[in-house]
Structures are given as C-alpha cells and as structure tokens.
PDB file of C-alpha atoms in Angstrom:
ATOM      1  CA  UNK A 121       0.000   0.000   0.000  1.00 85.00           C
ATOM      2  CA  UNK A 122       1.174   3.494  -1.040  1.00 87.00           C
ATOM      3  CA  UNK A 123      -0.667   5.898   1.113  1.00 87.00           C
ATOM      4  CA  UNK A 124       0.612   9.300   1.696  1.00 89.00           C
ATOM      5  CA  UNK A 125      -1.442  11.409   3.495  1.00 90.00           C
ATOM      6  CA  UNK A 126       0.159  11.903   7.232  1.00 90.00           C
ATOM      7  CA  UNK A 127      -0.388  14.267   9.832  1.00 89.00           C
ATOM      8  CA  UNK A 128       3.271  15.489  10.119  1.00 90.00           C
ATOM      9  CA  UNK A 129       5.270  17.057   7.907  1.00 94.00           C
ATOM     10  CA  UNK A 130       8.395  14.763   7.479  1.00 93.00           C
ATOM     11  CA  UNK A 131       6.368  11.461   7.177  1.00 91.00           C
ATOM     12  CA  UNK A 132       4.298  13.391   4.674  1.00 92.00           C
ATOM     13  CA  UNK A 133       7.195  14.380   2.934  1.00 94.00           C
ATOM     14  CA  UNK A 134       8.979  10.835   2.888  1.00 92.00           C
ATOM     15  CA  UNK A 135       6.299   8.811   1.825  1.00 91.00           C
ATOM     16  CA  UNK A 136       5.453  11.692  -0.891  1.00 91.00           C
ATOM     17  CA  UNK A 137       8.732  11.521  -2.092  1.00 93.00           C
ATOM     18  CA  UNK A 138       8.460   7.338  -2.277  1.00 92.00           C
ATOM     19  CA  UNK A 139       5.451   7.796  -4.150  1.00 93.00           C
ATOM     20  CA  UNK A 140       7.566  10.178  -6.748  1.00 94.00           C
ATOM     21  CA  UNK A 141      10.326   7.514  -6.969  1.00 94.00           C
ATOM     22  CA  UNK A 142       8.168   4.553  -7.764  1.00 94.00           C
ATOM     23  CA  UNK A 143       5.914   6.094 -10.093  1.00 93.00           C
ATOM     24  CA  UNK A 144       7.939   8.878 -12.177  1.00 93.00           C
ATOM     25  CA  UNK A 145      12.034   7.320 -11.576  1.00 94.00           C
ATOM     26  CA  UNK A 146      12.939   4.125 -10.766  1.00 95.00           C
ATOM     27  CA  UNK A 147      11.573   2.477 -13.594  1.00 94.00           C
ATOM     28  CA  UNK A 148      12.751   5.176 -16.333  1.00 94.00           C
ATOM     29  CA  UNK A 149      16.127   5.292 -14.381  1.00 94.00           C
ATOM     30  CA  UNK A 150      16.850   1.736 -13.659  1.00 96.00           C
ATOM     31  CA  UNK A 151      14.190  -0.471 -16.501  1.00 96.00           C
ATOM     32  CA  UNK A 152      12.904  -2.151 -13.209  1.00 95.00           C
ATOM     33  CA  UNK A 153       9.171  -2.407 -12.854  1.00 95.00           C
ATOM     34  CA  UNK A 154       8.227  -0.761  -9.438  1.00 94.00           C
ATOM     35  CA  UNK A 155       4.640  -2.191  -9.410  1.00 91.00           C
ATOM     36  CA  UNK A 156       3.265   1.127  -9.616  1.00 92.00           C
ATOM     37  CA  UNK A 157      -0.846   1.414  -9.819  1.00 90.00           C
ATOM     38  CA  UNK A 158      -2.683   4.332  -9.343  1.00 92.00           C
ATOM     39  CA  UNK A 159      -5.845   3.094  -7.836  1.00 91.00           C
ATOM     40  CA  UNK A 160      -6.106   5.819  -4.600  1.00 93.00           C
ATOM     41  CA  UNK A 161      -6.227   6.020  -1.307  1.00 94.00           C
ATOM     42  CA  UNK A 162      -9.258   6.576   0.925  1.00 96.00           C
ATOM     43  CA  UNK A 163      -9.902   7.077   4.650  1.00 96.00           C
ATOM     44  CA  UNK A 164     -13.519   7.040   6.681  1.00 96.00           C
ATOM     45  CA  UNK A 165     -14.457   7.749  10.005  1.00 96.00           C
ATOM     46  CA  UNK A 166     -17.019   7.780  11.669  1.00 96.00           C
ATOM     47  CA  UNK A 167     -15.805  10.387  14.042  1.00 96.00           C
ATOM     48  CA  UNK A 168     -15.718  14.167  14.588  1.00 96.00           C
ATOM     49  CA  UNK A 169     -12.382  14.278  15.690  1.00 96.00           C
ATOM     50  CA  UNK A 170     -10.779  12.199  13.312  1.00 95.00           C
ATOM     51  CA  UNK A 171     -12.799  14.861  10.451  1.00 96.00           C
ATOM     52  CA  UNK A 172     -10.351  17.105  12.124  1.00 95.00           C
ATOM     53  CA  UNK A 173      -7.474  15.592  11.675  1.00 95.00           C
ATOM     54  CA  UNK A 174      -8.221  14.806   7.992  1.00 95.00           C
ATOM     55  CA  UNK A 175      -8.593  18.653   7.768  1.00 96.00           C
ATOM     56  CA  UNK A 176      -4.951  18.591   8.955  1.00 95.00           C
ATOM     57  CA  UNK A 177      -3.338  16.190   6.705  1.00 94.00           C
ATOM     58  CA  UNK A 178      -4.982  17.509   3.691  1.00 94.00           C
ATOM     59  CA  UNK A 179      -3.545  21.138   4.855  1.00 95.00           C
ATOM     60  CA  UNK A 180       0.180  19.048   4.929  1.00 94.00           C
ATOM     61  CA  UNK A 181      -0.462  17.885   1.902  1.00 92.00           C
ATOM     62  CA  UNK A 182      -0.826  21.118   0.097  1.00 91.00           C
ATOM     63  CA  UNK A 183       2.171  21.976   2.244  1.00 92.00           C
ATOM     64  CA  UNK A 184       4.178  19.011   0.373  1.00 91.00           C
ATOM     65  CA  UNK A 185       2.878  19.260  -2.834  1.00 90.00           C
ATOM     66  CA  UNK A 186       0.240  16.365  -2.647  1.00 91.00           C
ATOM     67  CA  UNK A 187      -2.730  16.148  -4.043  1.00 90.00           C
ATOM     68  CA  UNK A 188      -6.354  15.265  -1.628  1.00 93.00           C
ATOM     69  CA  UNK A 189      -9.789  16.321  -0.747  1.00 96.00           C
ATOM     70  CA  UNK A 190     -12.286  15.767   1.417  1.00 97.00           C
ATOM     71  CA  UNK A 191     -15.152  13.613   0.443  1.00 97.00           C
ATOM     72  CA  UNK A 192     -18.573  13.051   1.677  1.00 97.00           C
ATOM     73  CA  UNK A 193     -20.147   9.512   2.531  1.00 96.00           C
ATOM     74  CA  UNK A 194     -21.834   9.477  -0.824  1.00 96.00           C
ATOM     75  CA  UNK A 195     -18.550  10.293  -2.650  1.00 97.00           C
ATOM     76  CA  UNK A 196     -17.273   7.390  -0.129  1.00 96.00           C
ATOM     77  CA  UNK A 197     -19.485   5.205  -1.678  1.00 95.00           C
ATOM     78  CA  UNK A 198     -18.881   6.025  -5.124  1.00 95.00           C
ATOM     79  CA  UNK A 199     -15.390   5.532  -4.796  1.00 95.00           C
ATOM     80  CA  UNK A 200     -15.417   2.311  -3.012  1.00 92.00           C
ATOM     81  CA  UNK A 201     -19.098   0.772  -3.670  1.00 90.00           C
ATOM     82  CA  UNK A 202     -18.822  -2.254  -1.571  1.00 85.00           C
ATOM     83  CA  UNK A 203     -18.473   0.229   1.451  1.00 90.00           C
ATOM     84  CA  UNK A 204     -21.769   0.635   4.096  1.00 92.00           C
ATOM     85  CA  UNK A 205     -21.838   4.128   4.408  1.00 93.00           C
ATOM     86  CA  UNK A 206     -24.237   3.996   7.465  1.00 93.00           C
ATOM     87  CA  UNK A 207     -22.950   6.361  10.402  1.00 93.00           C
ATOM     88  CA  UNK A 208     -19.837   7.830   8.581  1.00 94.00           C
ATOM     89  CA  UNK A 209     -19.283  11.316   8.437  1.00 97.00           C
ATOM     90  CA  UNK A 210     -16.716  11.239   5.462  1.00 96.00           C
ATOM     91  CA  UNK A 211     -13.586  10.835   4.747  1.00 96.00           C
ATOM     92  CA  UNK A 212      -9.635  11.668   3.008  1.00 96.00           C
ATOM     93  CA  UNK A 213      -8.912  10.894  -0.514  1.00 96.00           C
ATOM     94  CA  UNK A 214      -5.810  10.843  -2.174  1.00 95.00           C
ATOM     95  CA  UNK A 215      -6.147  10.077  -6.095  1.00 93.00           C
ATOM     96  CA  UNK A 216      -2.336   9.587  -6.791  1.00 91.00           C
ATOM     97  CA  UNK A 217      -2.043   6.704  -3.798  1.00 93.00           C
ATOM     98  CA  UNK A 218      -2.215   3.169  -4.477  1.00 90.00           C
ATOM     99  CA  UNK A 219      -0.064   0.912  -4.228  1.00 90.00           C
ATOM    100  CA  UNK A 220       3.925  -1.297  -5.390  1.00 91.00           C
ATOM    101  CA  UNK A 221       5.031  -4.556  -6.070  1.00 90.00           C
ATOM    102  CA  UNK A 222       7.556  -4.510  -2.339  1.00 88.00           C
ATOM    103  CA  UNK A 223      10.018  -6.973  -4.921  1.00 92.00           C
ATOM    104  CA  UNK A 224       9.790  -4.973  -7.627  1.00 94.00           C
ATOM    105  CA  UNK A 225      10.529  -1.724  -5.486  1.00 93.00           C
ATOM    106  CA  UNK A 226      13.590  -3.164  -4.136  1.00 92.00           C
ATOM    107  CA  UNK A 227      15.070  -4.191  -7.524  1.00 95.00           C
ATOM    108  CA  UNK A 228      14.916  -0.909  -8.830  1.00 96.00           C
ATOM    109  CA  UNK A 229      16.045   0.879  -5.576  1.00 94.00           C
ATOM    110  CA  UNK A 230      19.194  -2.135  -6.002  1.00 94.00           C
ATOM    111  CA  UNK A 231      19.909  -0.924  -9.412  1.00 95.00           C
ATOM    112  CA  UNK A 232      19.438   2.256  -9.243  1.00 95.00           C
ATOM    113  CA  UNK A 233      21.678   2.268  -6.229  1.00 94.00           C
ATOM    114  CA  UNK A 234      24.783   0.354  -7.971  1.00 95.00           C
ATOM    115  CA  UNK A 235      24.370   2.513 -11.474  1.00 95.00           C
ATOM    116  CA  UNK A 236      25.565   4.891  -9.103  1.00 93.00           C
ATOM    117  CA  UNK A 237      28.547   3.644  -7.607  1.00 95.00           C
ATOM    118  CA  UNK A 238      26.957   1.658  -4.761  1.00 92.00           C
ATOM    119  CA  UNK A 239      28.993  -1.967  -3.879  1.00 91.00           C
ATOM    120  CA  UNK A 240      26.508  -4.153  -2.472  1.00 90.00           C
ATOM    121  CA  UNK A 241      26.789  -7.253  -0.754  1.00 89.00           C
ATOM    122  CA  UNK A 242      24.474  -9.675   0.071  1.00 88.00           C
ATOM    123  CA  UNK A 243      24.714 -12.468   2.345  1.00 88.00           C
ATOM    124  CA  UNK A 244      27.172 -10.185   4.532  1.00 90.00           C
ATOM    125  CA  UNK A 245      25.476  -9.846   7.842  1.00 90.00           C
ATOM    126  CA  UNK A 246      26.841  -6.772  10.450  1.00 92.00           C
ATOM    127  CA  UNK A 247      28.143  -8.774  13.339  1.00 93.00           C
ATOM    128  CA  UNK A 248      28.907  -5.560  15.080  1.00 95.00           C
ATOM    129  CA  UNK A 249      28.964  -1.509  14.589  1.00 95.00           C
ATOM    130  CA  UNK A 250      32.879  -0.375  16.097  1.00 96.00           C
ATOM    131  CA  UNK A 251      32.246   2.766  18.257  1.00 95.00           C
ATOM    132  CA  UNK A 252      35.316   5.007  19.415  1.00 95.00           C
ATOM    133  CA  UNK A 253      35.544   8.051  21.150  1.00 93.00           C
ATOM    134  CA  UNK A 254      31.571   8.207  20.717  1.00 91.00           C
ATOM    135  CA  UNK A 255      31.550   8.159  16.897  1.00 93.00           C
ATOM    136  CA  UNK A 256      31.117   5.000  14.281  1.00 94.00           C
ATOM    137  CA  UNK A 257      34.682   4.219  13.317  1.00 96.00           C
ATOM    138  CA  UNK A 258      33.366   1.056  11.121  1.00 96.00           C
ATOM    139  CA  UNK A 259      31.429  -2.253  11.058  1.00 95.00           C
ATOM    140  CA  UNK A 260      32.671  -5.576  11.275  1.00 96.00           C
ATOM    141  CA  UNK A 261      30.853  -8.427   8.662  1.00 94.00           C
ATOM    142  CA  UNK A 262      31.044 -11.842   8.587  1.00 93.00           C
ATOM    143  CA  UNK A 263      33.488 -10.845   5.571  1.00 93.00           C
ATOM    144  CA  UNK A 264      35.568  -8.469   7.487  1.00 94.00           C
ATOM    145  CA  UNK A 265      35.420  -4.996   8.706  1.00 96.00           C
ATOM    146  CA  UNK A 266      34.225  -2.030   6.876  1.00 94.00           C
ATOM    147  CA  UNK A 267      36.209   1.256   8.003  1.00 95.00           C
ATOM    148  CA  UNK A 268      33.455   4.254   7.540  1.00 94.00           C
ATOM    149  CA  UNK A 269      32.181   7.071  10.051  1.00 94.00           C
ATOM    150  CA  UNK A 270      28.918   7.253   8.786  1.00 94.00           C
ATOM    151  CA  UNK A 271      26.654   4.033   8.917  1.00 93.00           C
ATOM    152  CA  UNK A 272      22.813   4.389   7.759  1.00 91.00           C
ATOM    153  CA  UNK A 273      20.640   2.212   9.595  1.00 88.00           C
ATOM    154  CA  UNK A 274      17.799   0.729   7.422  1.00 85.00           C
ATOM    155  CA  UNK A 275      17.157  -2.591   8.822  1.00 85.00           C
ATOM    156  CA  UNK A 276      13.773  -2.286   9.276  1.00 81.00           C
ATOM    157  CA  UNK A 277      12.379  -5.054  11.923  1.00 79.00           C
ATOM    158  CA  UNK A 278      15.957  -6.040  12.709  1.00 84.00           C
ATOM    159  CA  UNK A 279      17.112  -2.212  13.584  1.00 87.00           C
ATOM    160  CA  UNK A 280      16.396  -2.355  17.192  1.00 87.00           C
ATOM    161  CA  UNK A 281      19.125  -4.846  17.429  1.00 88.00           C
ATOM    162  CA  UNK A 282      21.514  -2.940  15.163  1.00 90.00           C
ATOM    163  CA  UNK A 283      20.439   0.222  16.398  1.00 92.00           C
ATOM    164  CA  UNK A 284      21.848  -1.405  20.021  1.00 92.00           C
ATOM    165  CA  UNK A 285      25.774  -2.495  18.463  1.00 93.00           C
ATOM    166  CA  UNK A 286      26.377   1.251  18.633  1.00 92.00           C
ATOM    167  CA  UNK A 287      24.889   2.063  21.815  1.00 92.00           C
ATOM    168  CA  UNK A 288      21.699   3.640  20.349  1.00 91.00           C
ATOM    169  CA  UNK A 289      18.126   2.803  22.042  1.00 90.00           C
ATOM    170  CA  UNK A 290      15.624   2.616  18.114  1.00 88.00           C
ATOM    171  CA  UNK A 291      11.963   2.546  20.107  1.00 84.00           C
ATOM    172  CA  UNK A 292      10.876  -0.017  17.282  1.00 78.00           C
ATOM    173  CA  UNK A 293       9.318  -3.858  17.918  1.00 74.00           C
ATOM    174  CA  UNK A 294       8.488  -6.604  15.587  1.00 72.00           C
ATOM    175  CA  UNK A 295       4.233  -6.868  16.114  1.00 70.00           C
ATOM    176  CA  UNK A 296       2.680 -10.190  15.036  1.00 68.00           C
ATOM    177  CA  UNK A 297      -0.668  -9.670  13.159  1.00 69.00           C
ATOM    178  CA  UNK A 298      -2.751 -11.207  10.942  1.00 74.00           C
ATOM    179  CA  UNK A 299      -5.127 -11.022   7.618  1.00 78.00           C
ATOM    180  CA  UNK A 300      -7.607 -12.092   5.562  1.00 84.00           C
ATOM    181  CA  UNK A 301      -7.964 -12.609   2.372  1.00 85.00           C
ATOM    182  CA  UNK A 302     -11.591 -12.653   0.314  1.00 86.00           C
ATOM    183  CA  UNK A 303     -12.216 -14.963  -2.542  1.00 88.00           C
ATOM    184  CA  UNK A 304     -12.333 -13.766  -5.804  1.00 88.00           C
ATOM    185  CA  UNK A 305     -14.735 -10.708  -6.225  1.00 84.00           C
ATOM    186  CA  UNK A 306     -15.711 -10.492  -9.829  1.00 83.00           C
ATOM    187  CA  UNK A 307     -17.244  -7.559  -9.747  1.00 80.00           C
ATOM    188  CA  UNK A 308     -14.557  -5.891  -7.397  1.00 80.00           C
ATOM    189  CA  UNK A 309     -13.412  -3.211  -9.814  1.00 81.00           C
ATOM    190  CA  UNK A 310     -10.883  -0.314  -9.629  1.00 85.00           C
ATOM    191  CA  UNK A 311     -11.252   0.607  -5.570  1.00 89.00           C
ATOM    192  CA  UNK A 312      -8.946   2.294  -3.536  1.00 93.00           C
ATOM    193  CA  UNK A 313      -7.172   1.199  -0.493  1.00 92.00           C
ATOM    194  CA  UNK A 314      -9.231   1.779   2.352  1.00 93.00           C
ATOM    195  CA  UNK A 315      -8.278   2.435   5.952  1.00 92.00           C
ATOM    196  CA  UNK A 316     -10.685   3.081   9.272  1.00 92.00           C
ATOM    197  CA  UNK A 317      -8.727   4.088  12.074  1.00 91.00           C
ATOM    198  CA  UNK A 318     -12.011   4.015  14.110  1.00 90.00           C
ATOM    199  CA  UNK A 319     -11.676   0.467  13.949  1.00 86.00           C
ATOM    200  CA  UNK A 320      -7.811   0.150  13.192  1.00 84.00           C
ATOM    201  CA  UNK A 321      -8.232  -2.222  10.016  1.00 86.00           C
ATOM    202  CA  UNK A 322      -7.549  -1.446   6.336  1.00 87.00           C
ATOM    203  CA  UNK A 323      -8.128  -2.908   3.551  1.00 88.00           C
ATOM    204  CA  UNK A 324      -6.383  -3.143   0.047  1.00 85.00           C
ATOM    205  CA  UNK A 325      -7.288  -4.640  -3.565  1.00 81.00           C
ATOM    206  CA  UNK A 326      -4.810  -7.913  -4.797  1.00 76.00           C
ATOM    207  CA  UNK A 327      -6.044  -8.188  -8.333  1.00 75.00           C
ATOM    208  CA  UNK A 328      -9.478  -9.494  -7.610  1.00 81.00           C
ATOM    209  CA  UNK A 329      -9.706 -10.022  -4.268  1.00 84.00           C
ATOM    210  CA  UNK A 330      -9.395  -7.527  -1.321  1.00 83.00           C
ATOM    211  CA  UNK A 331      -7.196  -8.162   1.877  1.00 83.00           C
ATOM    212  CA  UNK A 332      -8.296  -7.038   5.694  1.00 82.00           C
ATOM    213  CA  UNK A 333      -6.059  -6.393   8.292  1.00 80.00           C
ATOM    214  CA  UNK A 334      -6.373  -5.324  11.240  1.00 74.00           C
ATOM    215  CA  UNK A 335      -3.411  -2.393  12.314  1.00 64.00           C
ATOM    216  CA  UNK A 336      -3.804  -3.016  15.962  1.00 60.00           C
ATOM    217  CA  UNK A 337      -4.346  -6.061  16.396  1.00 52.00           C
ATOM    218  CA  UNK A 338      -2.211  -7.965  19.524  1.00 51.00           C
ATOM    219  CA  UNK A 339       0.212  -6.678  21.742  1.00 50.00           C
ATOM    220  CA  UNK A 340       2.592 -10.266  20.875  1.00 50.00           C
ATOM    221  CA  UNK A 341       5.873  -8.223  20.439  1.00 48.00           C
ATOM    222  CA  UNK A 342       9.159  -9.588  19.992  1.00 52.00           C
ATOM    223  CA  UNK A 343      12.653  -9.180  18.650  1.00 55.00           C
ATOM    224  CA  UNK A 344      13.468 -10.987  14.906  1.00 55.00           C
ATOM    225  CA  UNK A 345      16.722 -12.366  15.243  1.00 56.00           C
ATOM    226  CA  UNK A 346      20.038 -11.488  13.152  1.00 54.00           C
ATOM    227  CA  UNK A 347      19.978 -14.888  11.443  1.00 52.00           C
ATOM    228  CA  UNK A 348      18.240 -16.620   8.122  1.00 42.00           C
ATOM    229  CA  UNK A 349      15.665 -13.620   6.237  1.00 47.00           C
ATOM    230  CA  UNK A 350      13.614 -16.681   5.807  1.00 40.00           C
ATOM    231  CA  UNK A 351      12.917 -16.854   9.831  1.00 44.00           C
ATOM    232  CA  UNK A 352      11.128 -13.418   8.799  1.00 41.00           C
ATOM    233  CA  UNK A 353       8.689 -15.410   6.488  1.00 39.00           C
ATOM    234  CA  UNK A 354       7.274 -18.173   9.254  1.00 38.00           C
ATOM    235  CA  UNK A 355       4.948 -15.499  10.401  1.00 41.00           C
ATOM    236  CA  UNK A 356       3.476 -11.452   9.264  1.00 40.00           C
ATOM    237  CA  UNK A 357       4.977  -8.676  11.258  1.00 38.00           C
ATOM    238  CA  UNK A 358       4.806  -5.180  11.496  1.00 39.00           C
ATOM    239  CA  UNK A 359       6.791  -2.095  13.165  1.00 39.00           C
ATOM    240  CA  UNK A 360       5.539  -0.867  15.846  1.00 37.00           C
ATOM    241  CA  UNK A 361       6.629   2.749  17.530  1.00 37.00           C
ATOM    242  CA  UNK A 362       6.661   2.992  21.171  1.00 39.00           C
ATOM    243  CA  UNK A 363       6.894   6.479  21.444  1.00 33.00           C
TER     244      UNK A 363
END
C-alpha cells in the first residue's frame, strides 16, 4: 500500500517523495518495474475528531505538494461501492495513492543504487557496529570490517538490534498480526485502499480479491533475530513505535 497522506510534515514528505520515486524514476532510471498502480487512497471515520485531523493532513499535503480532498459519505461510496456508508461522516482521498510490487521496489532501488557507484553485498550480515571516542569508526561483517564514520541504519524489523551495536536505544518492535484474504470478487473493480482508524483495520485490492487487516491487532511483540531472512517469512509482522 502506497498511502501518503500523514499528519506530520516529514512522514508526509517521505512517503510523498516514495510515491515520486516509484511512479515517475525508478523504472525510467533503472528499466525495473516498481509495481506502480494508481488506484487511490481513501480514509472514513465515523468520528468528529478524526474529520479534524483529515482537515490537517490535507492542509500538509498542500504543504508538500500532494494532491487530496475531502469527500462526503456518498462520494465514499462512489469511490469504493462495496463500502456501508451507514454512520460515517466522510472521509480523506488521495487520487495519486495506491499501491507497489515490495520486490519490484527493491530491484529498482538495487539498481538504481549500484548505477551509481553503490557496492553491495548480500549475504554479509553486520556482526557488530565499532564505536570510538563516541563516533562510528566502522562495522565488522562476517566478511571483514568495513572502516566508515557514517553508517545508515535501514534494517527495518531487525534495527532495534543494530540500532543497540552502537549504543543507540531505536523505540521499534516486531508486532505479530494477521489477515484475511476474500475470494475472488468479480465484480470488485478499480477501488482504492481503504483504511478506518475508528476500527484500526484497512483494507487493500490484490487483483481481484481484497485483503483485511487489522493495524492493531495484539500486543505479541518480539525481537526478529540477526539470522536466516527466511525466519522473517514463518509469520506477518509489522513495526511498531513505542513512542
């Protein structure tokens, strides 16, 4: 899912500037297929605060350079007709939004990456980040150490535990949740992806079916470990912030 409307101004930007990359660059840049489909993004609620808050990220998103509008329950419904409208008092929509192949996304962010000079190594785990005097003097790999004063830390569900090598507390934990999918809807259509924080699920269109999952779903926490990336496929997770 590419949704980009946030209610701060550096997510906003971020996310905005993802949504830039996957549908305008990486592909032309790299000939790697990022998945892109513009199908939009919508968000209902049911309350008045949350009406407020949409007021707020639409205001960021002119701030950006993003595109939204406010819509009422019967634009709701026109934009996503297997939605009950009953009790909502509208909603966010984002045209532009929709959503990436996560595979596809990586390739071209790979490529894109070593057309510009970037060495990359894979199957090279960081066994530890080498702090002296306060600063990163380098990392040490399971092929050898890496002498550098800058290290960017983009490990995701495992960046806690990186985060910790170098002395540095990342308020991030591995959730478990879950999901379901529908059988095929033949009559599904073009729909956006749909979130309702009032209830803290979303939904979002795979071809012809749609998947539900819930964003809050169990408090089951726990740390991934630094081995195999296929322990990360036994079960779903997602980041949580604790701050």
């Amino acid at each position: 899912m590419l949704n980009t409307l946030r209610g701060n101004i550096i997510e906003a930007q971020l996310v905005n500037h993802t949504k830039y990359l996957a549908s305008e660059v990486l592909e032309e840049l790299t000939g790697v297929s990022t998945g892109y489909k513009r199908h939009g993004g919508l968000t209902v609620t049911e309350n008045p605060d949350m009406m407020e808050e949409f007021q707020r990220e639409l205001a960021i998103a002119s701030y950006t350079g993003n595109t939204g509008a406010m819509v009422s329950p019967d634009q709701c419904k026109d934009l996503f007709p297997h939605l009950n409208v009953s009790g909502l008092l509208g909603g966010l929509y984002c045209e532009t939004d929709g959503s990436v192949d996560p595979t596809g996304l990586t390739q071209a962010y790979v490529k894109g990456a070593t057309q510009g000079g970037v060495e990359l190594f894979e199957g090279c785990p960081v066994e530890d980040i080498i702090v002296e005097d306060g600063k990163v003097a380098g990392i040490q790999t399971s092929k050898g150490f890496i002498k550098t004063g800058k290290v960017v830390l983009a490990a995701g569900a495992w960046s806690q535990r990186l985060g910790a090598m170098a002395g540095v507390t990342i308020p991030l934990l591995a959730s478990e949740h879950s999901y379901i999918v529908s059988d095929i809807i033949p009559d599904l259509g073009v729909v956006p992806n749909l979130r309702v924080p009032d209830d803290a699920i979303y939904t979002k269109i795979q071809n012809q079916t749609l998947f539900w999952e819930p964003s809050k779903q169990t408090q089951h926490f726990g740390n991934l470990s630094l081995g195999s990336p296929l322990d990360y496929l036994i079960s779903t997770w997602m980041l949580t912030c604790l701050i």
